[in-house]
Amino acid sequence: MKRPLQKALKVVFLTLYLMVMAFPLYWIVITSLKPQKEIFSFPLHYWPSQLTLQNYINIIKISKFHIYIANSLLISLSAAAIVVCIAVLSAYVLARFRFRSHRHVMLGFFLTQMLPGFVALAPLYLLMSKLGLINSRISLVLMYTVGLIPFSTILLKGFFERIPSSLEEAAMIDGCSRMSALIRVIMPVMLNGISATFIFAFVQNWNELFMAVMFIDDESMKTLPVAMNSFVMKFDVDWGAMSAGTVLSVVPTIALFAVAQRFIVDGLTQGAVKG
Amino acid sequence: MNDEQPSVIRRLRTGFRNSPRGFIFFSLLPTLVLVLVFTYYPFLRGIVMAFQNYQLFDLTNVHFIGLDNFKTMFNDAKFKHASINSVYWVFISLILQFTIGLSVALLLNKRFRGRGIFQGFVFYPWALSGFLIGLIWKWMFNSQIGVINDLLIRTGIIHERIGFLSDPNWALSSVIVANIWYGIAFFAIMLLAALQSVPSELYEAGSMDGASGTRKLFSITMPYIMPTVITTTLLRAIWIFNDPSIIYGLTNGGPAGSTHILSSLMLDKIMYGGDYGAASAIGIVMIGILMLYTIFYLTVTRSEKLGDF
């Protein structure tokens, strides 16, 4: 007697939740496809009377959107690739060996995740200008790499710990050096973990705003978030162009997460579940 | 003698690299150098700035001024306001994100048709930046043509449009709503993973002893997932406290500073004021609060944990 009621409540709750989660995305996509006039006309249309790509054409005309996308891609991909290379090594070492400063290194990594990072923002700006890296894509690749090393290491360490060390020991008995055992034997086994870390790093880089705004103001170097930020200031009322820009910014990362959702969830929840 | 020497040199040359010690050293070197130079050094430099007069537009006049930045800060009404806002921002967001996230995780724990697609929708806000989420909600909260006003009027809940972001009485609540929306996913996913690690034998044993559904939730599920609950709520509280990006996208602290939290106020001083000293002083207060909170939280929860296990 209780069952059907419970089930109905569950369905209602989940449906409601689904709608609340999906609606903002739906609304920004629909807005971007509406003709300019319809965006600002009453009553609001929940489905446009006419679908148009005009907002997308406008945003590419009024700004260098293709350049921002190229910059974002270049910076996010390179930083993610470098992070993975560096973090694989440190994660492997931290997973396999217990050495004297092991605890300190881990604590040092965890602290970077907890301290308010903006304390370092102004000194970093001064440091970058001393190094002549203001308005350079290198500064962002460097900062994004460094910023993600601790988290990626913690993440990858969890994946390494799931692989028995007998695997590389066998390879080393067969004459592999530790390094080639790591590259040829271990890394292929944990490809899922490495992809999850890479995608996570890519998405973080793609979304990063504040360092990019501080370090870059040259039009030809801007990343997507920086461009969106100047948009907000310049065209605050042009919601057609703004929504098109937002959609273009979120499509790649949503697509990536959709494809790799399983690995990422798996990777990110590992540590937490172990407690 | 002559035979041994090359082998010693060879051992010195390649031995250190291949010995575990050498391998550890060389593998950690790039990481440690980068993190120390580009994370810890600027961070410590930032802490020193709190005691200096450090203005971006007056760099020739950098000098130590003792606690002046802190005095100015504690007399600033904006700072007081931002501190109080931070408390609301963290606790209301955290409690609602957790409660809704846990409910969703509990409901998703049993298999049903379409669960995969559903999880996708639970998950996708993670792919978005706080800044863009701020922009999307700014559009939805718009007082003239925003969809939230439209929906509330259509359903008869309100009769006149509300300036969700322009009315100081509403602005903070609106910003918190967007933040809750953003953060549910984190809890839903982490807690779902924890729930799925609860051994089913425990529930079977519970059923045999005649425990009801609610009884099982509080006597089996919750104690079992408690370590995850403690870790996730602690970390999440810290992230919510530190991250101003949704506020930056939605209101940038406005109207008239009414939605600033400590981290967004600090960011504002760096990006628009160029007053690095004042920003760092706020940063130090934040570090102090975080340390106290973490110690307090861990002391309180550890005693509870001991009682449970």
Coordinates of C-alpha atoms in Angstrom, one line a residue:
Chain A
M1 CA 0.0 0.0 0.0
K2 CA 2.9 2.3 0.8
R3 CA 4.9 1.3 -2.3
P4 CA 3.0 3.1 -5.1
L5 CA 2.9 6.4 -3.2
Q6 CA 6.6 6.2 -2.4
K7 CA 7.4 5.5 -6.0
A8 CA 5.2 8.4 -7.2
L9 CA 6.9 10.8 -4.8
K10 CA 10.3 9.6 -6.0
V11 CA 9.4 10.1 -9.7
V12 CA 8.0 13.6 -8.9
F13 CA 11.1 14.6 -7.0
L14 CA 13.5 13.3 -9.6
T15 CA 11.6 14.9 -12.5
L16 CA 11.4 18.2 -10.8
Y17 CA 15.1 18.0 -10.0
L18 CA 15.9 17.1 -13.6
M19 CA 13.9 20.1 -14.9
V20 CA 15.7 22.5 -12.5
M21 CA 19.1 21.2 -13.5
A22 CA 18.4 21.2 -17.3
F23 CA 16.5 24.4 -17.5
P24 CA 19.4 27.0 -17.3
L25 CA 21.2 25.2 -20.1
Y26 CA 18.0 24.9 -22.2
W27 CA 17.2 28.6 -21.7
I28 CA 20.7 29.9 -22.7
V29 CA 20.6 27.7 -25.8
I30 CA 17.1 28.8 -26.7
T31 CA 18.0 32.5 -26.2
S32 CA 21.0 32.2 -28.4
L33 CA 18.7 30.8 -31.2
K34 CA 16.1 33.4 -31.0
P35 CA 15.8 36.4 -33.4
Q36 CA 17.1 39.6 -31.6
K37 CA 13.6 41.1 -31.4
E38 CA 12.1 38.0 -29.7
I39 CA 14.6 38.0 -26.9
F40 CA 13.3 41.3 -25.6
S41 CA 9.6 40.9 -26.4
F42 CA 6.7 40.0 -24.1
P43 CA 5.3 37.5 -23.3
L44 CA 8.4 35.4 -23.2
H45 CA 8.5 32.5 -25.7
Y46 CA 9.6 29.2 -24.3
W47 CA 10.1 28.0 -27.9
P48 CA 11.2 30.5 -30.5
S49 CA 8.8 31.3 -33.3
Q50 CA 11.8 31.1 -35.6
L51 CA 15.2 29.5 -35.1
T52 CA 18.1 31.6 -36.3
L53 CA 21.9 31.5 -36.1
Q54 CA 22.1 35.3 -36.4
N55 CA 23.5 35.7 -32.9
Y56 CA 26.3 33.4 -33.6
I57 CA 27.1 35.2 -36.9
N58 CA 27.0 38.5 -35.1
I59 CA 29.4 37.5 -32.3
I60 CA 31.9 36.2 -34.8
K61 CA 31.5 39.5 -36.8
I62 CA 31.8 41.9 -33.8
S63 CA 34.7 40.1 -32.2
K64 CA 37.5 37.7 -33.0
F65 CA 35.8 34.7 -31.5
H66 CA 37.7 32.2 -33.6
I67 CA 41.0 33.6 -32.3
Y68 CA 39.8 33.3 -28.7
I69 CA 38.7 29.7 -29.3
A70 CA 42.1 28.9 -30.8
N71 CA 43.9 30.5 -27.9
S72 CA 41.8 28.7 -25.4
L73 CA 42.3 25.4 -27.2
L74 CA 46.1 25.9 -27.5
I75 CA 46.6 26.9 -23.9
S76 CA 44.3 24.4 -22.3
L77 CA 45.6 21.5 -24.3
S78 CA 49.3 22.2 -23.7
A79 CA 48.9 22.9 -20.0
A80 CA 46.8 19.7 -19.6
A81 CA 49.4 17.6 -21.4
I82 CA 52.3 19.0 -19.4
V83 CA 50.4 18.6 -16.1
V84 CA 49.7 15.0 -16.9
C85 CA 53.4 14.2 -17.7
I86 CA 54.7 15.9 -14.6
A87 CA 51.9 14.6 -12.3
V88 CA 52.2 11.0 -13.5
L89 CA 55.8 10.9 -12.2
S90 CA 55.2 12.5 -8.9
A91 CA 52.0 10.5 -8.3
Y92 CA 53.8 7.2 -9.1
V93 CA 56.5 8.0 -6.6
L94 CA 54.1 9.1 -3.9
A95 CA 52.0 5.9 -4.4
R96 CA 54.8 3.4 -4.5
F97 CA 57.5 4.7 -2.1
R98 CA 57.4 5.8 1.6
F99 CA 60.2 8.2 2.1
R100 CA 61.0 10.7 4.9
S101 CA 59.3 13.8 3.5
H102 CA 56.4 11.8 2.0
R103 CA 53.9 13.3 4.5
H104 CA 55.2 16.8 4.0
V105 CA 54.9 16.7 0.3
M106 CA 51.3 15.4 0.5
L107 CA 50.4 18.0 3.1
G108 CA 52.0 20.7 0.9
F109 CA 49.7 19.5 -2.0
F110 CA 46.6 19.4 0.1
L111 CA 47.3 22.9 1.5
T112 CA 47.4 24.4 -2.0
Q113 CA 43.8 23.1 -2.4
M114 CA 42.6 24.7 0.7
L115 CA 44.3 28.1 1.0
P116 CA 42.7 31.1 -0.7
G117 CA 44.7 31.2 -3.9
F118 CA 44.0 34.9 -4.6
V119 CA 46.6 35.8 -1.9
A120 CA 49.2 34.8 -4.6
L121 CA 47.5 36.6 -7.5
A122 CA 49.0 40.0 -7.1
P123 CA 52.6 38.7 -6.5
L124 CA 52.2 36.4 -9.5
Y125 CA 51.2 39.4 -11.6
L126 CA 54.4 41.2 -10.4
L127 CA 56.5 38.1 -11.0
M128 CA 55.1 37.6 -14.5
S129 CA 55.8 41.2 -15.4
K130 CA 59.4 40.8 -14.2
L131 CA 59.7 37.7 -16.3
G132 CA 58.3 39.7 -19.3
L133 CA 55.4 37.2 -19.5
I134 CA 52.5 39.6 -19.4
N135 CA 50.4 39.3 -22.5
S136 CA 51.9 36.0 -23.4
R137 CA 50.2 32.7 -23.7
I138 CA 53.3 31.1 -22.0
S139 CA 52.4 32.7 -18.7
L140 CA 49.0 31.0 -18.7
V141 CA 50.3 27.6 -19.8
L142 CA 52.9 27.9 -16.9
M143 CA 50.4 29.0 -14.3
Y144 CA 47.7 26.5 -15.3
T145 CA 50.3 23.7 -15.2
V146 CA 51.5 24.7 -11.8
G147 CA 48.0 25.2 -10.4
L148 CA 46.8 21.8 -11.4
I149 CA 49.9 19.7 -10.5
P150 CA 48.9 19.1 -6.8
F151 CA 45.3 18.1 -7.6
S152 CA 46.3 15.9 -10.6
T153 CA 48.9 14.2 -8.5
I154 CA 46.5 13.4 -5.7
L155 CA 44.0 12.1 -8.3
L156 CA 46.6 10.0 -10.2
K157 CA 48.0 8.6 -6.9
G158 CA 44.7 7.0 -6.3
F159 CA 44.8 5.3 -9.7
F160 CA 48.3 4.0 -9.1
E161 CA 47.4 2.6 -5.8
R162 CA 44.8 0.4 -7.4
I163 CA 47.4 -1.3 -9.6
P164 CA 49.5 -4.0 -7.9
S165 CA 53.2 -3.2 -7.7
S166 CA 54.0 -6.8 -8.7
L167 CA 53.2 -5.6 -12.3
E168 CA 56.2 -3.4 -12.7
E169 CA 58.3 -5.6 -10.4
A170 CA 57.9 -8.4 -13.0
A171 CA 58.8 -6.1 -15.8
M172 CA 61.9 -4.9 -13.9
I173 CA 63.0 -8.5 -13.2
D174 CA 62.8 -9.0 -17.0
G175 CA 65.3 -6.2 -17.4
C176 CA 63.2 -3.0 -17.7
S177 CA 64.4 0.1 -15.9
R178 CA 61.8 1.5 -13.5
M179 CA 61.1 4.3 -15.9
S180 CA 60.4 2.1 -18.9
A181 CA 58.4 -0.2 -16.7
L182 CA 56.3 2.8 -15.7
I183 CA 55.8 3.9 -19.3
R184 CA 55.4 0.5 -21.0
V185 CA 53.6 -1.5 -18.4
I186 CA 51.8 0.6 -15.9
M187 CA 50.6 3.6 -18.0
P188 CA 48.7 1.5 -20.5
V189 CA 46.9 -0.2 -17.7
M190 CA 45.7 3.1 -16.2
L191 CA 44.8 4.8 -19.4
N192 CA 41.4 5.6 -17.9
G193 CA 42.8 7.4 -15.0
I194 CA 45.2 9.3 -17.2
S195 CA 42.4 10.4 -19.6
A196 CA 40.2 11.4 -16.6
T197 CA 43.0 13.6 -15.2
F198 CA 43.8 15.1 -18.7
I199 CA 40.1 15.9 -19.3
F200 CA 39.7 17.3 -15.8
A201 CA 42.8 19.5 -16.3
F202 CA 41.6 20.6 -19.7
V203 CA 38.2 21.7 -18.4
Q204 CA 39.8 23.6 -15.5
N205 CA 42.1 25.4 -17.9
W206 CA 39.4 26.1 -20.4
N207 CA 37.3 27.7 -17.7
E208 CA 39.9 29.7 -15.8
L209 CA 39.2 33.4 -15.7
F210 CA 40.9 35.5 -13.1
M211 CA 44.6 34.8 -13.9
A212 CA 43.8 35.2 -17.6
V213 CA 42.1 38.5 -17.0
M214 CA 45.1 39.7 -15.0
F215 CA 47.8 38.5 -17.4
I216 CA 46.3 39.1 -20.8
D217 CA 44.7 42.2 -22.4
D218 CA 46.0 42.0 -25.9
E219 CA 43.1 41.1 -28.2
S220 CA 45.1 38.5 -30.1
M221 CA 46.1 36.6 -26.9
K222 CA 42.7 36.5 -25.1
T223 CA 41.1 33.3 -24.1
L224 CA 37.4 32.7 -24.2
P225 CA 36.6 33.5 -20.6
V226 CA 38.6 36.8 -20.9
A227 CA 36.7 37.6 -24.1
M228 CA 33.4 36.9 -22.4
N229 CA 34.5 39.1 -19.5
S230 CA 35.1 42.1 -21.7
F231 CA 31.8 41.3 -23.5
V232 CA 29.9 41.7 -20.2
M233 CA 31.4 45.1 -19.8
K234 CA 31.0 46.2 -23.4
F235 CA 27.7 44.7 -24.5
D236 CA 25.9 44.2 -21.2
V237 CA 22.5 44.4 -22.8
D238 CA 23.1 42.4 -25.9
W239 CA 21.9 39.1 -24.5
G240 CA 21.7 37.5 -28.0
A241 CA 25.4 37.8 -28.6
M242 CA 26.1 37.0 -24.9
S243 CA 24.1 33.8 -24.9
A244 CA 25.7 32.7 -28.2
G245 CA 29.1 33.3 -26.7
T246 CA 28.2 31.4 -23.6
V247 CA 26.9 28.4 -25.6
L248 CA 30.1 28.4 -27.7
S249 CA 32.2 28.4 -24.4
V250 CA 30.4 25.6 -22.7
V251 CA 29.7 23.2 -25.6
P252 CA 33.3 21.7 -25.8
T253 CA 33.5 21.0 -22.1
I254 CA 30.0 19.6 -21.8
A255 CA 30.7 17.3 -24.7
L256 CA 34.0 16.1 -23.2
F257 CA 32.4 15.5 -19.8
A258 CA 29.5 13.6 -21.5
V259 CA 31.9 11.3 -23.3
A260 CA 34.3 10.7 -20.4
Q261 CA 31.8 11.0 -17.5
R262 CA 32.3 7.5 -16.3
F263 CA 36.1 7.7 -15.9
I264 CA 35.9 11.1 -14.3
V265 CA 33.3 10.2 -11.8
D266 CA 35.3 7.0 -11.1
G267 CA 38.5 8.9 -10.6
L268 CA 37.2 11.8 -8.6
T269 CA 35.2 9.6 -6.2
Q270 CA 38.0 7.1 -5.5
G271 CA 39.7 9.1 -2.8
A272 CA 36.6 10.3 -1.1
V273 CA 35.1 6.8 -0.8
K274 CA 38.2 5.4 0.7
G275 CA 37.8 8.1 3.3
Chain B
M1 CA 91.9 -1.3 -8.7
N2 CA 91.9 -0.3 -12.2
D3 CA 89.0 -2.6 -13.0
E4 CA 86.9 -1.2 -10.2
Q5 CA 87.1 2.4 -10.9
P6 CA 84.9 2.6 -14.0
S7 CA 82.2 0.5 -12.3
V8 CA 82.2 2.9 -9.3
I9 CA 81.9 5.9 -11.6
R10 CA 79.2 4.1 -13.6
R11 CA 77.4 3.3 -10.4
L12 CA 77.6 6.8 -9.3
R13 CA 76.4 8.0 -12.7
T14 CA 73.5 5.7 -13.4
G15 CA 73.1 4.1 -10.0
F16 CA 71.6 7.1 -8.3
R17 CA 69.1 7.6 -11.1
N18 CA 68.0 4.0 -11.0
S19 CA 68.1 3.5 -7.3
P20 CA 64.8 4.2 -5.6
R21 CA 66.2 7.2 -3.9
G22 CA 67.4 8.8 -7.1
F23 CA 64.2 7.9 -8.9
I24 CA 62.2 9.5 -6.2
F25 CA 64.4 12.6 -6.3
F26 CA 64.2 13.1 -10.1
S27 CA 60.6 12.3 -10.4
L28 CA 59.5 14.8 -7.7
L29 CA 62.0 17.5 -8.7
P30 CA 59.9 19.3 -11.4
T31 CA 56.8 19.2 -9.3
L32 CA 58.4 20.5 -6.2
V33 CA 60.3 23.3 -8.0
L34 CA 57.3 24.5 -9.9
V35 CA 55.0 24.4 -6.9
L36 CA 57.5 26.1 -4.6
V37 CA 58.4 28.8 -7.0
F38 CA 55.0 29.6 -8.5
T39 CA 52.6 28.7 -5.7
Y40 CA 54.3 29.0 -2.3
Y41 CA 56.7 31.8 -3.0
P42 CA 53.9 34.2 -4.4
F43 CA 51.7 33.1 -1.6
L44 CA 54.2 34.0 1.1
R45 CA 55.0 37.2 -0.8
G46 CA 51.2 38.0 -0.7
I47 CA 51.2 37.5 3.1
V48 CA 54.0 40.0 3.5
M49 CA 52.1 42.5 1.3
A50 CA 49.4 42.6 4.0
F51 CA 51.9 44.6 6.1
Q52 CA 53.0 46.9 3.3
N53 CA 51.6 49.9 1.5
Y54 CA 51.5 48.2 -1.9
Q55 CA 49.5 50.0 -4.5
L56 CA 49.8 48.9 -8.2
F57 CA 49.5 52.5 -9.3
D58 CA 52.1 53.8 -6.9
L59 CA 54.8 51.1 -7.0
T60 CA 57.6 53.6 -6.1
N61 CA 56.1 54.0 -2.7
V62 CA 56.1 50.5 -1.3
H63 CA 57.0 50.4 2.3
F64 CA 56.0 48.6 5.5
I65 CA 53.1 50.1 7.4
G66 CA 52.6 47.6 10.2
L67 CA 49.0 46.8 10.9
D68 CA 47.6 49.9 9.0
N69 CA 45.9 47.7 6.3
F70 CA 44.1 45.7 9.0
K71 CA 43.0 48.9 10.8
T72 CA 41.6 50.3 7.6
M73 CA 39.9 47.0 6.9
F74 CA 38.3 46.6 10.3
N75 CA 36.9 50.1 10.0
D76 CA 35.5 49.4 6.5
A77 CA 31.7 48.8 6.5
K78 CA 32.1 46.8 3.2
F79 CA 34.4 44.4 5.0
K80 CA 32.0 43.8 7.9
H81 CA 29.2 43.3 5.4
A82 CA 31.3 40.9 3.4
S83 CA 32.2 38.9 6.5
I84 CA 28.6 38.4 7.5
N85 CA 27.7 37.6 3.9
S86 CA 30.4 35.0 3.8
V87 CA 28.8 33.2 6.7
Y88 CA 25.3 33.1 5.0
W89 CA 26.9 32.2 1.7
V90 CA 28.9 29.3 3.0
F91 CA 26.4 27.7 5.4
I92 CA 23.1 28.2 3.5
S93 CA 24.8 27.0 0.3
L94 CA 26.4 24.0 2.0
I95 CA 23.4 22.8 4.0
L96 CA 21.1 22.9 1.0
Q97 CA 23.6 21.5 -1.5
F98 CA 24.2 18.7 0.9
T99 CA 20.6 17.9 1.7
I100 CA 19.5 18.0 -1.9
G101 CA 22.6 16.2 -3.1
L102 CA 22.1 13.4 -0.5
S103 CA 18.4 13.0 -1.4
V104 CA 19.3 12.7 -5.1
A105 CA 22.0 10.2 -4.3
L106 CA 19.7 8.1 -2.2
L107 CA 17.1 8.1 -5.0
L108 CA 19.7 7.2 -7.7
N109 CA 21.2 4.4 -5.6
K110 CA 18.7 1.9 -6.9
R111 CA 18.9 1.0 -10.6
F112 CA 16.1 2.2 -12.8
R113 CA 15.6 2.8 -16.5
G114 CA 17.3 6.0 -17.7
R115 CA 19.6 6.4 -14.7
G116 CA 22.6 7.0 -17.0
I117 CA 21.0 10.0 -18.7
F118 CA 19.8 11.2 -15.4
Q119 CA 23.3 11.1 -14.0
G120 CA 24.5 13.1 -17.0
F121 CA 22.2 15.9 -16.0
V122 CA 23.2 15.7 -12.4
F123 CA 26.8 16.0 -13.5
Y124 CA 27.0 18.6 -16.2
P125 CA 27.3 21.8 -14.1
W126 CA 30.8 20.5 -13.3
A127 CA 31.9 21.2 -16.8
L128 CA 30.9 24.8 -16.6
S129 CA 32.8 27.6 -14.9
G130 CA 31.3 29.6 -12.0
F131 CA 31.7 32.7 -14.1
L132 CA 29.5 31.4 -17.0
I133 CA 27.0 30.0 -14.5
G134 CA 26.9 33.4 -13.0
L135 CA 26.2 34.9 -16.5
I136 CA 23.5 32.4 -17.3
W137 CA 21.7 33.0 -14.0
K138 CA 22.1 36.8 -14.4
W139 CA 20.1 36.4 -17.6
M140 CA 17.5 34.3 -15.9
F141 CA 17.2 36.7 -12.9
N142 CA 16.9 39.7 -15.1
S143 CA 14.3 42.1 -13.6
Q144 CA 12.8 43.1 -17.0
I145 CA 12.8 40.1 -19.2
G146 CA 14.2 37.4 -17.0
V147 CA 12.6 34.0 -17.2
I148 CA 12.3 33.5 -13.5
N149 CA 10.1 36.6 -13.1
D150 CA 8.1 35.3 -16.0
L151 CA 7.6 31.9 -14.5
L152 CA 6.7 33.3 -11.1
I153 CA 4.1 35.7 -12.6
R154 CA 2.6 33.0 -14.9
T155 CA 2.1 30.7 -12.0
G156 CA 0.6 33.5 -9.9
I157 CA 3.2 33.3 -7.2
I158 CA 4.1 37.0 -7.6
H159 CA 2.3 39.8 -9.3
E160 CA 5.0 42.3 -9.8
R161 CA 8.5 41.7 -11.2
I162 CA 11.3 41.4 -8.6
G163 CA 14.7 43.0 -9.1
F164 CA 16.4 39.8 -8.0
L165 CA 19.9 41.2 -8.6
S166 CA 19.2 45.0 -8.3
D167 CA 17.3 45.0 -5.1
P168 CA 19.7 44.7 -2.1
N169 CA 17.1 42.7 -0.2
W170 CA 17.0 40.0 -2.8
A171 CA 20.5 40.0 -4.3
L172 CA 22.3 37.8 -1.8
S173 CA 19.6 35.2 -1.7
S174 CA 19.6 35.1 -5.5
V175 CA 23.3 34.6 -5.7
I176 CA 23.0 31.8 -3.1
V177 CA 20.3 30.1 -5.2
A178 CA 22.7 30.0 -8.2
N179 CA 25.5 28.7 -6.0
I180 CA 23.3 25.9 -4.6
W181 CA 22.3 24.9 -8.1
Y182 CA 26.0 24.7 -9.0
G183 CA 27.1 22.6 -6.1
I184 CA 24.4 19.9 -5.7
A185 CA 26.2 17.8 -8.4
F186 CA 29.3 17.5 -6.3
F187 CA 27.5 16.0 -3.3
A188 CA 25.2 13.9 -5.4
I189 CA 28.1 12.3 -7.2
M190 CA 30.4 11.8 -4.2
L191 CA 27.6 10.5 -1.9
L192 CA 26.3 8.2 -4.6
A193 CA 29.7 6.7 -5.0
A194 CA 29.9 6.2 -1.2
L195 CA 26.4 4.7 -1.1
Q196 CA 27.3 2.2 -3.7
S197 CA 30.2 1.0 -1.6
V198 CA 27.9 0.0 1.3
P199 CA 27.9 -3.8 1.4
S200 CA 24.4 -5.2 0.7
E201 CA 24.8 -7.8 3.4
L202 CA 24.4 -5.0 6.0
Y203 CA 21.0 -4.2 4.6
E204 CA 20.0 -7.9 4.4
A205 CA 21.0 -8.3 8.0
G206 CA 19.0 -5.2 8.9
S207 CA 16.0 -6.5 7.1
M208 CA 16.2 -9.8 8.9
D209 CA 16.3 -7.9 12.2
G210 CA 13.1 -6.2 11.1
A211 CA 14.6 -2.7 10.7
S212 CA 12.4 -0.2 8.8
G213 CA 13.6 1.9 5.8
T214 CA 14.3 5.0 7.9
R215 CA 15.9 2.9 10.6
K216 CA 18.3 1.4 8.0
L217 CA 19.1 4.8 6.7
F218 CA 20.2 6.2 10.1
S219 CA 21.7 3.0 11.5
I220 CA 23.4 1.5 8.5
T221 CA 23.8 3.9 5.6
M222 CA 24.7 7.2 7.4
P223 CA 27.3 5.7 9.7
Y224 CA 28.9 3.8 6.8
I225 CA 29.2 6.9 4.6
M226 CA 30.1 9.2 7.5
P227 CA 33.8 9.5 6.5
T228 CA 32.8 10.7 3.0
V229 CA 30.2 13.1 4.5
I230 CA 32.9 14.6 6.7
T231 CA 35.5 15.0 4.0
T232 CA 33.1 16.3 1.3
T233 CA 31.4 18.9 3.6
L234 CA 34.7 20.1 4.9
L235 CA 36.3 20.5 1.5
R236 CA 33.2 22.0 0.0
A237 CA 32.8 24.6 2.7
I238 CA 36.4 25.7 2.1
W239 CA 35.8 25.9 -1.7
I240 CA 32.6 27.8 -1.4
F241 CA 34.3 30.2 1.0
N242 CA 37.2 30.7 -1.4
D243 CA 35.5 30.9 -4.7
P244 CA 34.0 34.2 -5.8
S245 CA 33.5 33.3 -9.5
I246 CA 29.7 32.9 -9.4
I247 CA 29.3 36.2 -7.6
Y248 CA 31.7 37.9 -10.0
G249 CA 29.6 36.7 -12.9
L250 CA 26.2 37.5 -11.4
T251 CA 26.6 40.8 -9.6
N252 CA 30.3 41.6 -9.2
G253 CA 29.4 42.3 -5.6
G254 CA 26.7 44.8 -6.4
P255 CA 24.3 46.4 -5.9
A256 CA 26.4 48.8 -3.8
G257 CA 28.6 46.0 -2.4
S258 CA 25.6 44.1 -0.9
T259 CA 26.6 40.7 -2.4
H260 CA 30.3 40.8 -1.7
I261 CA 31.8 37.9 0.3
L262 CA 35.4 38.1 1.6
S263 CA 36.9 36.4 -1.5
S264 CA 35.1 38.6 -4.0
L265 CA 35.9 41.7 -2.1
M266 CA 39.5 40.7 -2.1
L267 CA 39.5 40.0 -5.8
D268 CA 37.8 43.4 -6.3
K269 CA 40.7 45.1 -4.5
I270 CA 43.3 43.3 -6.7
M271 CA 41.6 43.6 -10.1
Y272 CA 39.9 47.0 -9.8
G273 CA 41.5 48.8 -6.9
G274 CA 45.1 47.7 -7.5
D275 CA 45.5 47.9 -3.7
Y276 CA 47.5 44.7 -3.1
G277 CA 48.1 45.5 0.6
A278 CA 44.4 45.8 1.4
A279 CA 43.6 42.6 -0.6
S280 CA 46.3 40.6 1.2
A281 CA 45.0 41.8 4.6
I282 CA 41.6 40.3 3.7
G283 CA 43.5 37.2 2.6
I284 CA 45.1 36.8 6.0
V285 CA 41.8 37.1 7.7
M286 CA 40.5 34.4 5.4
I287 CA 43.4 32.1 6.1
G288 CA 42.8 32.6 9.9
I289 CA 39.1 31.7 9.5
L290 CA 39.9 28.6 7.4
M291 CA 42.4 27.3 9.9
L292 CA 40.0 27.8 12.9
Y293 CA 37.1 26.3 11.0
T294 CA 39.1 23.3 9.9
I295 CA 40.5 22.6 13.4
F296 CA 37.0 23.1 14.9
Y297 CA 35.4 20.9 12.4
L298 CA 37.9 18.1 12.6
T299 CA 37.7 18.1 16.4
V300 CA 34.0 18.0 16.5
T301 CA 33.6 15.3 13.8
R302 CA 36.3 13.1 15.1
S303 CA 34.6 12.6 18.4
E304 CA 31.4 11.7 16.6
K305 CA 33.2 9.3 14.3
L306 CA 34.6 7.5 17.3
G307 CA 31.1 7.1 18.7
D308 CA 29.9 5.6 15.5
F309 CA 32.6 3.0 14.8

